[in-house]
């Protein structure tokens, strides 16, 4: 009977300790999980210092725009062109050929030129950085012509 009491005593100790042991293990697992989550949140809310690599500088090249008008003036004529701020500029022609140049730093520009003369031929040309982007010529009395570049 004495041996039976001893095994019963050992069993009763295990019966008493298994619940606190399981609770302790669960608490350790939960504590580890909370610690891991807090560590990840610290990395998100406090990112590492910025890189020592300098920011990339985007170079914008200036564009030289030239409007040209040519032909036979006759008694007179006019040119209307859009400047680089897209404002219309009207010029009464005294002689041909006529030209005006402007420079822009804008990555794109819409360019237009309209010409009308009393003569029998008119031509217009728009150049961007020395390259002809649009050119038109007409031949008839009171000639009118237009040139447009939509993405210079």
Tab-separated table of N, CA and C in Angstrom:
chain	number	residue	atom	x	y	z
A	1	UNK	N	0.805	-1.169	0.000
A	1	UNK	CA	0.000	0.000	0.000
A	1	UNK	C	0.861	1.250	0.000
A	2	UNK	N	1.924	1.101	0.599
A	2	UNK	CA	2.842	2.209	0.658
A	2	UNK	C	3.330	2.581	-0.751
A	3	UNK	N	3.619	1.587	-1.590
A	3	UNK	CA	4.065	1.832	-2.956
A	3	UNK	C	2.935	2.450	-3.762
A	4	UNK	N	1.740	2.002	-3.504
A	4	UNK	CA	0.588	2.547	-4.207
A	4	UNK	C	0.378	4.008	-3.842
A	5	UNK	N	0.567	4.375	-2.663
A	5	UNK	CA	0.440	5.753	-2.212
A	5	UNK	C	1.513	6.613	-2.869
A	6	UNK	N	2.708	6.004	-3.025
A	6	UNK	CA	3.789	6.759	-3.646
A	6	UNK	C	3.443	7.059	-5.105
A	7	UNK	N	2.921	6.071	-5.848
A	7	UNK	CA	2.575	6.315	-7.244
A	7	UNK	C	1.396	7.257	-7.329
A	8	UNK	N	0.485	7.136	-6.413
A	8	UNK	CA	-0.652	8.041	-6.392
A	8	UNK	C	-0.183	9.447	-6.062
A	9	UNK	N	0.801	9.573	-5.181
A	9	UNK	CA	1.346	10.878	-4.831
A	9	UNK	C	2.035	11.507	-6.021
A	10	UNK	N	2.770	10.690	-6.782
A	10	UNK	CA	3.444	11.203	-7.972
A	10	UNK	C	2.410	11.600	-9.001
A	11	UNK	N	1.356	10.837	-9.148
A	11	UNK	CA	0.288	11.162	-10.091
A	11	UNK	C	-0.438	12.416	-9.692
A	12	UNK	N	-0.657	12.597	-8.413
A	12	UNK	CA	-1.374	13.790	-7.972
A	12	UNK	C	-0.514	15.035	-8.155
A	13	UNK	N	0.812	14.894	-8.069
A	13	UNK	CA	1.703	16.037	-8.312
A	13	UNK	C	1.624	16.428	-9.785
A	14	UNK	N	1.633	15.396	-10.689
A	14	UNK	CA	1.511	15.685	-12.121
A	14	UNK	C	0.153	16.299	-12.432
A	15	UNK	N	-0.893	15.798	-11.760
A	15	UNK	CA	-2.226	16.358	-11.959
A	15	UNK	C	-2.262	17.823	-11.556
A	16	UNK	N	-1.526	18.180	-10.551
A	16	UNK	CA	-1.526	19.556	-10.072
A	16	UNK	C	-0.622	20.467	-10.919
A	17	UNK	N	0.447	19.946	-11.530
A	17	UNK	CA	1.417	20.784	-12.228
A	17	UNK	C	1.184	20.918	-13.737
A	18	UNK	N	0.424	20.049	-14.363
A	18	UNK	CA	0.323	20.113	-15.824
A	18	UNK	C	-0.362	21.387	-16.302
A	19	UNK	N	-1.363	21.862	-15.599
A	19	UNK	CA	-2.058	23.087	-16.018
A	19	UNK	C	-1.148	24.314	-15.921
A	20	UNK	N	-0.467	24.524	-14.787
A	20	UNK	CA	0.443	25.678	-14.734
A	20	UNK	C	1.565	25.584	-15.770
A	21	UNK	N	2.023	24.352	-16.056
A	21	UNK	CA	3.080	24.177	-17.054
A	21	UNK	C	2.579	24.585	-18.439
A	22	UNK	N	1.389	24.132	-18.813
A	22	UNK	CA	0.820	24.485	-20.121
A	22	UNK	C	0.595	25.995	-20.195
A	23	UNK	N	0.076	26.588	-19.130
A	23	UNK	CA	-0.150	28.035	-19.104
A	23	UNK	C	1.175	28.781	-19.264
A	24	UNK	N	2.214	28.314	-18.593
A	24	UNK	CA	3.532	28.937	-18.703
A	24	UNK	C	4.079	28.859	-20.119
A	25	UNK	N	3.934	27.681	-20.759
A	25	UNK	CA	4.419	27.515	-22.136
A	25	UNK	C	3.638	28.440	-23.075
A	26	UNK	N	2.317	28.512	-22.907
A	26	UNK	CA	1.492	29.389	-23.748
A	26	UNK	C	1.911	30.846	-23.560
A	27	UNK	N	2.147	31.252	-22.313
A	27	UNK	CA	2.585	32.622	-22.051
A	27	UNK	C	3.933	32.917	-22.705
A	28	UNK	N	4.853	31.951	-22.672
A	28	UNK	CA	6.147	32.144	-23.325
A	28	UNK	C	5.995	32.307	-24.839
A	29	UNK	N	5.137	31.485	-25.447
A	29	UNK	CA	4.908	31.577	-26.898
A	29	UNK	C	4.279	32.929	-27.248
A	30	UNK	N	3.296	33.357	-26.459
A	30	UNK	CA	2.642	34.648	-26.709
A	30	UNK	C	3.637	35.794	-26.531
A	31	UNK	N	4.455	35.732	-25.482
A	31	UNK	CA	5.447	36.781	-25.241
A	31	UNK	C	6.437	36.866	-26.400
A	32	UNK	N	6.866	35.721	-26.917
A	32	UNK	CA	7.778	35.711	-28.062
A	32	UNK	C	7.105	36.335	-29.288
A	33	UNK	N	5.853	35.994	-29.535
A	33	UNK	CA	5.121	36.558	-30.674
A	33	UNK	C	4.961	38.066	-30.567
A	34	UNK	N	4.602	38.557	-29.379
A	34	UNK	CA	4.449	39.999	-29.169
A	34	UNK	C	5.784	40.703	-29.389
A	35	UNK	N	6.849	40.121	-28.885
A	35	UNK	CA	8.182	40.706	-29.063
A	35	UNK	C	8.544	40.787	-30.552
A	36	UNK	N	8.255	39.740	-31.298
A	36	UNK	CA	8.562	39.731	-32.735
A	36	UNK	C	7.758	40.794	-33.473
A	37	UNK	N	6.481	40.915	-33.163
A	37	UNK	CA	5.627	41.902	-33.834
A	37	UNK	C	6.089	43.314	-33.512
A	38	UNK	N	6.426	43.577	-32.255
A	38	UNK	CA	6.914	44.913	-31.888
A	38	UNK	C	8.217	45.237	-32.613
A	39	UNK	N	9.071	44.262	-32.760
A	39	UNK	CA	10.327	44.482	-33.487
A	39	UNK	C	10.071	44.839	-34.938
A	40	UNK	N	9.130	44.152	-35.581
A	40	UNK	CA	8.795	44.466	-36.968
A	40	UNK	C	8.167	45.850	-37.081
A	41	UNK	N	7.308	46.222	-36.136
A	41	UNK	CA	6.688	47.547	-36.169
A	41	UNK	C	7.721	48.647	-35.978
A	42	UNK	N	8.731	48.424	-35.178
A	42	UNK	CA	9.796	49.408	-35.007
A	42	UNK	C	10.506	49.638	-36.335
A	43	UNK	N	10.737	48.567	-37.089
A	43	UNK	CA	11.400	48.707	-38.379
A	43	UNK	C	10.538	49.492	-39.357
A	44	UNK	N	9.226	49.337	-39.253
A	44	UNK	CA	8.330	50.055	-40.157
A	44	UNK	C	8.219	51.519	-39.756
A	45	UNK	N	7.999	51.792	-38.479
A	45	UNK	CA	7.786	53.172	-38.043
A	45	UNK	C	9.073	53.980	-37.954
A	46	UNK	N	10.211	53.332	-37.865
A	46	UNK	CA	11.493	54.028	-37.830
A	46	UNK	C	12.399	53.418	-38.894
A	47	UNK	N	12.210	53.816	-40.179
A	47	UNK	CA	13.031	53.229	-41.238
A	47	UNK	C	14.489	53.643	-41.082
A	48	UNK	N	15.382	52.910	-41.703
A	48	UNK	CA	16.796	53.250	-41.598
A	48	UNK	C	17.071	54.616	-42.227
A	49	UNK	N	18.196	55.203	-41.881
A	49	UNK	CA	18.575	56.517	-42.400
A	49	UNK	C	18.645	56.478	-43.920
A	50	UNK	N	18.476	57.643	-44.542
A	50	UNK	CA	18.490	57.713	-45.996
A	50	UNK	C	19.848	57.306	-46.539
A	51	UNK	N	19.823	56.903	-47.780
A	51	UNK	CA	21.021	56.420	-48.438
A	51	UNK	C	22.017	57.555	-48.663
A	52	UNK	N	23.272	57.213	-48.708
A	52	UNK	CA	24.320	58.194	-48.967
A	52	UNK	C	24.443	58.489	-50.457
A	53	UNK	N	23.679	57.792	-51.289
A	53	UNK	CA	23.721	58.015	-52.732
A	53	UNK	C	22.993	59.321	-53.036
A	54	UNK	N	23.598	60.245	-53.751
A	54	UNK	CA	22.942	61.523	-54.040
A	54	UNK	C	21.756	61.335	-54.987
A	55	UNK	N	20.809	62.260	-54.910
A	55	UNK	CA	19.637	62.212	-55.781
A	55	UNK	C	20.067	62.426	-57.225
A	56	UNK	N	19.354	61.781	-58.131
A	56	UNK	CA	19.654	61.913	-59.544
A	56	UNK	C	19.138	63.256	-60.048
A	57	UNK	N	19.975	63.972	-60.752
A	57	UNK	CA	19.586	65.255	-61.322
A	57	UNK	C	19.152	65.014	-62.765
A	58	UNK	N	17.927	65.415	-63.060
A	58	UNK	CA	17.419	65.261	-64.419
A	58	UNK	C	17.807	66.507	-65.199
A	59	UNK	N	18.551	66.297	-66.256
A	59	UNK	CA	19.009	67.421	-67.048
A	59	UNK	C	17.932	67.799	-68.057
A	60	UNK	N	17.588	69.077	-68.080
A	60	UNK	CA	16.632	69.580	-69.059
A	60	UNK	C	17.414	70.443	-70.032
A	61	UNK	N	17.411	70.040	-71.283
A	61	UNK	CA	18.155	70.770	-72.291
A	61	UNK	C	17.305	71.901	-72.844
A	62	UNK	N	17.887	73.079	-73.018
A	62	UNK	CA	17.125	74.170	-73.620
A	62	UNK	C	16.821	73.858	-75.082
A	63	UNK	N	15.671	74.341	-75.537
A	63	UNK	CA	15.275	74.155	-76.934
A	63	UNK	C	15.216	75.522	-77.595
A	64	UNK	N	15.867	75.634	-78.714
A	64	UNK	CA	15.846	76.868	-79.492
A	64	UNK	C	14.790	76.725	-80.575
A	65	UNK	N	13.772	77.573	-80.511
A	65	UNK	CA	12.650	77.527	-81.441
A	65	UNK	C	12.756	78.730	-82.371
A	66	UNK	N	12.646	78.488	-83.676
A	66	UNK	CA	12.675	79.572	-84.658
A	66	UNK	C	11.443	79.474	-85.542
A	67	UNK	N	10.713	80.589	-85.630
A	67	UNK	CA	9.587	80.715	-86.551
A	67	UNK	C	10.092	81.477	-87.773
A	68	UNK	N	9.760	81.003	-88.977
A	68	UNK	CA	10.176	81.687	-90.200
A	68	UNK	C	8.981	81.849	-91.127
A	69	UNK	N	8.913	83.008	-91.796
A	69	UNK	CA	7.893	83.270	-92.811
A	69	UNK	C	8.609	83.780	-94.058
A	70	UNK	N	8.173	83.327	-95.226
A	70	UNK	CA	8.812	83.727	-96.484
A	70	UNK	C	7.764	83.706	-97.591
A	71	UNK	N	8.074	84.318	-98.696
A	71	UNK	CA	7.159	84.351	-99.840
A	71	UNK	C	7.157	85.721	-100.485
A	72	UNK	N	6.034	86.038	-101.169
A	72	UNK	CA	5.856	87.326	-101.830
A	72	UNK	C	4.895	88.157	-100.999
A	73	UNK	N	5.365	89.294	-100.517
A	73	UNK	CA	4.572	90.102	-99.599
A	73	UNK	C	3.433	90.833	-100.296
A	74	UNK	N	3.651	91.332	-101.483
A	74	UNK	CA	2.626	92.143	-102.140
A	74	UNK	C	2.479	93.461	-101.398
A	75	UNK	N	1.251	93.880	-101.158
A	75	UNK	CA	0.977	95.157	-100.483
A	75	UNK	C	1.180	95.070	-98.968
A	76	UNK	N	1.202	93.896	-98.417
A	76	UNK	CA	1.378	93.751	-96.974
A	76	UNK	C	0.962	92.362	-96.515
A	77	UNK	N	1.030	92.173	-95.232
A	77	UNK	CA	0.637	90.888	-94.669
A	77	UNK	C	0.866	90.872	-93.170
A	78	UNK	N	0.544	89.749	-92.573
A	78	UNK	CA	0.765	89.627	-91.128
A	78	UNK	C	1.078	88.184	-90.758
A	79	UNK	N	1.712	88.063	-89.617
A	79	UNK	CA	2.041	86.769	-89.024
A	79	UNK	C	1.465	86.771	-87.617
A	80	UNK	N	0.845	85.669	-87.244
A	80	UNK	CA	0.412	85.467	-85.861
A	80	UNK	C	1.043	84.154	-85.409
A	81	UNK	N	1.780	84.213	-84.297
A	81	UNK	CA	2.393	82.993	-83.765
A	81	UNK	C	2.146	82.918	-82.269
A	82	UNK	N	2.213	81.719	-81.743
A	82	UNK	CA	2.063	81.518	-80.298
A	82	UNK	C	3.453	81.524	-79.684
A	83	UNK	N	3.668	82.440	-78.730
A	83	UNK	CA	4.974	82.445	-78.070
A	83	UNK	C	5.068	81.228	-77.145
A	84	UNK	N	6.173	81.100	-76.452
A	84	UNK	CA	6.391	79.903	-75.637
A	84	UNK	C	5.510	79.844	-74.401
A	85	UNK	N	4.804	80.945	-74.095
A	85	UNK	CA	3.810	80.946	-73.021
A	85	UNK	C	2.414	80.714	-73.582
A	86	UNK	N	2.337	80.321	-74.861
A	86	UNK	CA	1.081	80.048	-75.577
A	86	UNK	C	0.211	81.289	-75.740
A	87	UNK	N	0.833	82.463	-75.722
A	87	UNK	CA	0.114	83.717	-75.951
A	87	UNK	C	0.276	84.115	-77.417
A	88	UNK	N	-0.816	84.536	-78.083
A	88	UNK	CA	-0.695	84.935	-79.492
A	88	UNK	C	0.050	86.265	-79.638
A	89	UNK	N	0.917	86.311	-80.634
A	89	UNK	CA	1.674	87.520	-80.945
A	89	UNK	C	1.419	87.833	-82.416
A	90	UNK	N	0.929	89.043	-82.695
A	90	UNK	CA	0.645	89.448	-84.073
A	90	UNK	C	1.712	90.426	-84.540
A	91	UNK	N	2.222	90.191	-85.762
A	91	UNK	CA	3.263	91.038	-86.339
A	91	UNK	C	2.814	91.465	-87.731
A	92	UNK	N	2.782	92.790	-87.981
A	92	UNK	CA	2.515	93.316	-89.324
A	92	UNK	C	3.823	93.238	-90.106
A	93	UNK	N	3.766	92.628	-91.270
A	93	UNK	CA	4.977	92.419	-92.055
A	93	UNK	C	5.303	93.643	-92.903
A	94	UNK	N	6.562	94.062	-92.859
A	94	UNK	CA	7.056	95.146	-93.706
A	94	UNK	C	7.933	94.586	-94.821
A	95	UNK	N	8.505	93.413	-94.585
A	95	UNK	CA	9.378	92.775	-95.570
A	95	UNK	C	9.443	91.276	-95.279
A	96	UNK	N	9.783	90.538	-96.313
A	96	UNK	CA	9.997	89.095	-96.169
A	96	UNK	C	11.397	88.779	-96.656
A	97	UNK	N	12.101	87.816	-96.163
A	97	UNK	CA	11.693	86.848	-95.140
A	97	UNK	C	11.677	87.477	-93.742
A	98	UNK	N	10.927	86.826	-92.857
A	98	UNK	CA	10.775	87.261	-91.467
A	98	UNK	C	11.070	86.059	-90.585
A	99	UNK	N	11.673	86.307	-89.418
A	99	UNK	CA	11.894	85.214	-88.462
A	99	UNK	C	12.007	85.776	-87.057
A	100	UNK	N	11.719	84.918	-86.097
A	100	UNK	CA	11.897	85.240	-84.688
A	100	UNK	C	12.320	83.951	-83.986
A	101	UNK	N	13.203	84.087	-82.990
A	101	UNK	CA	13.694	82.916	-82.252
A	101	UNK	C	13.443	83.093	-80.761
A	102	UNK	N	13.149	81.989	-80.093
A	102	UNK	CA	12.951	81.958	-78.642
A	102	UNK	C	13.600	80.692	-78.103
A	103	UNK	N	13.929	80.713	-76.818
A	103	UNK	CA	14.516	79.543	-76.159
A	103	UNK	C	13.644	79.154	-74.974
A	104	UNK	N	13.401	77.846	-74.835
A	104	UNK	CA	12.587	77.350	-73.725
A	104	UNK	C	13.323	76.246	-72.981
A	105	UNK	N	13.050	76.147	-71.691
A	105	UNK	CA	13.578	75.053	-70.871
A	105	UNK	C	12.506	73.997	-70.633
A	106	UNK	N	11.318	74.255	-71.129
A	106	UNK	CA	10.207	73.323	-70.947
A	106	UNK	C	10.490	72.025	-71.699
A	107	UNK	N	10.139	70.866	-71.111
A	107	UNK	CA	10.378	69.602	-71.806
A	107	UNK	C	9.524	69.448	-73.057
A	108	UNK	N	8.404	70.173	-73.154
A	108	UNK	CA	7.596	70.126	-74.374
A	108	UNK	C	6.895	71.463	-74.563
A	109	UNK	N	6.584	71.773	-75.811
A	109	UNK	CA	5.901	73.024	-76.130
A	109	UNK	C	5.057	72.807	-77.376
A	110	UNK	N	3.942	73.531	-77.466
A	110	UNK	CA	3.106	73.507	-78.659
A	110	UNK	C	3.369	74.800	-79.415
A	111	UNK	N	3.758	74.668	-80.675
A	111	UNK	CA	4.177	75.812	-81.476
A	111	UNK	C	3.238	75.978	-82.665
A	112	UNK	N	2.879	77.221	-82.978
A	112	UNK	CA	2.036	77.455	-84.156
A	112	UNK	C	2.352	78.812	-84.760
A	113	UNK	N	2.189	78.891	-86.090
A	113	UNK	CA	2.444	80.105	-86.850
A	113	UNK	C	1.430	80.155	-87.983
A	114	UNK	N	0.767	81.298	-88.143
A	114	UNK	CA	-0.173	81.511	-89.246
A	114	UNK	C	0.279	82.772	-89.964
A	115	UNK	N	0.324	82.699	-91.303
A	115	UNK	CA	0.791	83.828	-92.104
A	115	UNK	C	-0.189	84.084	-93.229
A	116	UNK	N	-0.452	85.368	-93.508
A	116	UNK	CA	-1.317	85.740	-94.624
A	116	UNK	C	-0.703	86.957	-95.294
A	117	UNK	N	-0.585	86.911	-96.640
A	117	UNK	CA	-0.002	88.022	-97.399
A	117	UNK	C	-0.927	88.409	-98.548
A	118	UNK	N	-0.729	89.635	-99.062
A	118	UNK	CA	-1.474	90.074	-100.241
A	118	UNK	C	-0.832	89.534	-101.514
A	119	UNK	N	0.366	89.014	-101.428
A	119	UNK	CA	1.089	88.487	-102.579
A	119	UNK	C	0.530	87.152	-103.047
A	120	UNK	N	1.286	86.495	-103.939
A	120	UNK	CA	0.790	85.254	-104.536
A	120	UNK	C	1.497	83.996	-104.038
A	121	UNK	N	2.351	84.100	-103.033
A	121	UNK	CA	2.939	82.901	-102.427
A	121	UNK	C	3.303	83.193	-100.975
A	122	UNK	N	3.161	82.161	-100.156
A	122	UNK	CA	3.487	82.291	-98.733
A	122	UNK	C	4.010	80.959	-98.228
A	123	UNK	N	4.980	81.044	-97.346
A	123	UNK	CA	5.523	79.833	-96.744
A	123	UNK	C	5.865	80.068	-95.284
A	124	UNK	N	5.758	79.011	-94.504
A	124	UNK	CA	6.129	79.103	-93.087
A	124	UNK	C	6.964	77.885	-92.724
A	125	UNK	N	7.751	78.066	-91.680
A	125	UNK	CA	8.639	76.990	-91.239
A	125	UNK	C	8.838	77.147	-89.738
A	126	UNK	N	8.826	76.022	-89.017
A	126	UNK	CA	9.151	76.026	-87.587
A	126	UNK	C	10.342	75.102	-87.393
A	127	UNK	N	11.391	75.654	-86.797
A	127	UNK	CA	12.597	74.877	-86.525
A	127	UNK	C	12.767	74.725	-85.021
A	128	UNK	N	13.181	73.537	-84.593
A	128	UNK	CA	13.509	73.280	-83.194
A	128	UNK	C	14.943	72.769	-83.169
A	129	UNK	N	15.807	73.510	-82.497
A	129	UNK	CA	17.241	73.201	-82.443
A	129	UNK	C	17.834	73.041	-83.840
A	130	UNK	N	17.414	73.917	-84.757
A	130	UNK	CA	17.960	73.926	-86.108
A	130	UNK	C	17.372	72.896	-87.053
A	131	UNK	N	16.465	72.058	-86.586
A	131	UNK	CA	15.856	71.028	-87.440
A	131	UNK	C	14.436	71.446	-87.806
A	132	UNK	N	14.099	71.327	-89.084
A	132	UNK	CA	12.759	71.688	-89.546
A	132	UNK	C	11.760	70.679	-89.003
A	133	UNK	N	10.790	71.179	-88.229
A	133	UNK	CA	9.756	70.305	-87.662
A	133	UNK	C	8.448	70.401	-88.441
A	134	UNK	N	8.192	71.559	-89.088
A	134	UNK	CA	7.007	71.699	-89.933
A	134	UNK	C	7.279	72.799	-90.951
A	135	UNK	N	6.818	72.581	-92.200
A	135	UNK	CA	6.998	73.570	-93.264
A	135	UNK	C	5.877	73.406	-94.277
A	136	UNK	N	5.288	74.550	-94.676
A	136	UNK	CA	4.223	74.541	-95.682
A	136	UNK	C	4.411	75.742	-96.603
A	137	UNK	N	4.075	75.552	-97.882
A	137	UNK	CA	4.142	76.615	-98.877
A	137	UNK	C	2.874	76.547	-99.714
A	138	UNK	N	2.266	77.715	-99.978
A	138	UNK	CA	1.096	77.795	-100.866
A	138	UNK	C	1.356	78.877	-101.904
A	139	UNK	N	0.732	78.727	-103.062
A	139	UNK	CA	0.896	79.704	-104.142
A	139	UNK	C	-0.463	80.049	-104.724
A	140	UNK	N	-1.006	81.189	-104.354
A	140	UNK	CA	-2.215	81.772	-104.945
A	140	UNK	C	-2.366	83.181	-104.404
A	141	UNK	N	-3.207	83.982	-105.043
A	141	UNK	CA	-3.384	85.367	-104.613
A	141	UNK	C	-3.929	85.410	-103.187
A	142	UNK	N	-3.465	86.374	-102.399
A	142	UNK	CA	-3.840	86.514	-100.984
A	142	UNK	C	-3.587	85.209	-100.220
A	143	UNK	N	-2.389	84.689	-100.370
A	143	UNK	CA	-2.022	83.389	-99.805
A	143	UNK	C	-2.017	83.413	-98.280
A	144	UNK	N	-2.455	82.307	-97.708
A	144	UNK	CA	-2.411	82.101	-96.257
A	144	UNK	C	-1.873	80.701	-95.999
A	145	UNK	N	-1.084	80.564	-94.957
A	145	UNK	CA	-0.462	79.279	-94.649
A	145	UNK	C	-0.317	79.150	-93.134
A	146	UNK	N	-0.286	77.914	-92.658
A	146	UNK	CA	-0.149	77.664	-91.216
A	146	UNK	C	0.818	76.514	-90.986
A	147	UNK	N	1.600	76.634	-89.924
A	147	UNK	CA	2.510	75.569	-89.488
A	147	UNK	C	2.257	75.308	-88.004
A	148	UNK	N	2.307	74.026	-87.619
A	148	UNK	CA	2.062	73.650	-86.226
A	148	UNK	C	2.984	72.505	-85.832
A	149	UNK	N	3.532	72.596	-84.633
A	149	UNK	CA	4.300	71.507	-84.033
A	149	UNK	C	3.666	71.256	-82.673
A	150	UNK	N	3.138	70.038	-82.461
A	150	UNK	CA	2.393	69.775	-81.228
A	150	UNK	C	3.266	69.331	-80.064
A	151	UNK	N	4.416	68.756	-80.314
A	151	UNK	CA	5.275	68.309	-79.208
A	151	UNK	C	6.720	68.603	-79.562
A	152	UNK	N	7.148	69.803	-79.221
A	152	UNK	CA	8.529	70.181	-79.542
A	152	UNK	C	9.455	69.773	-78.432
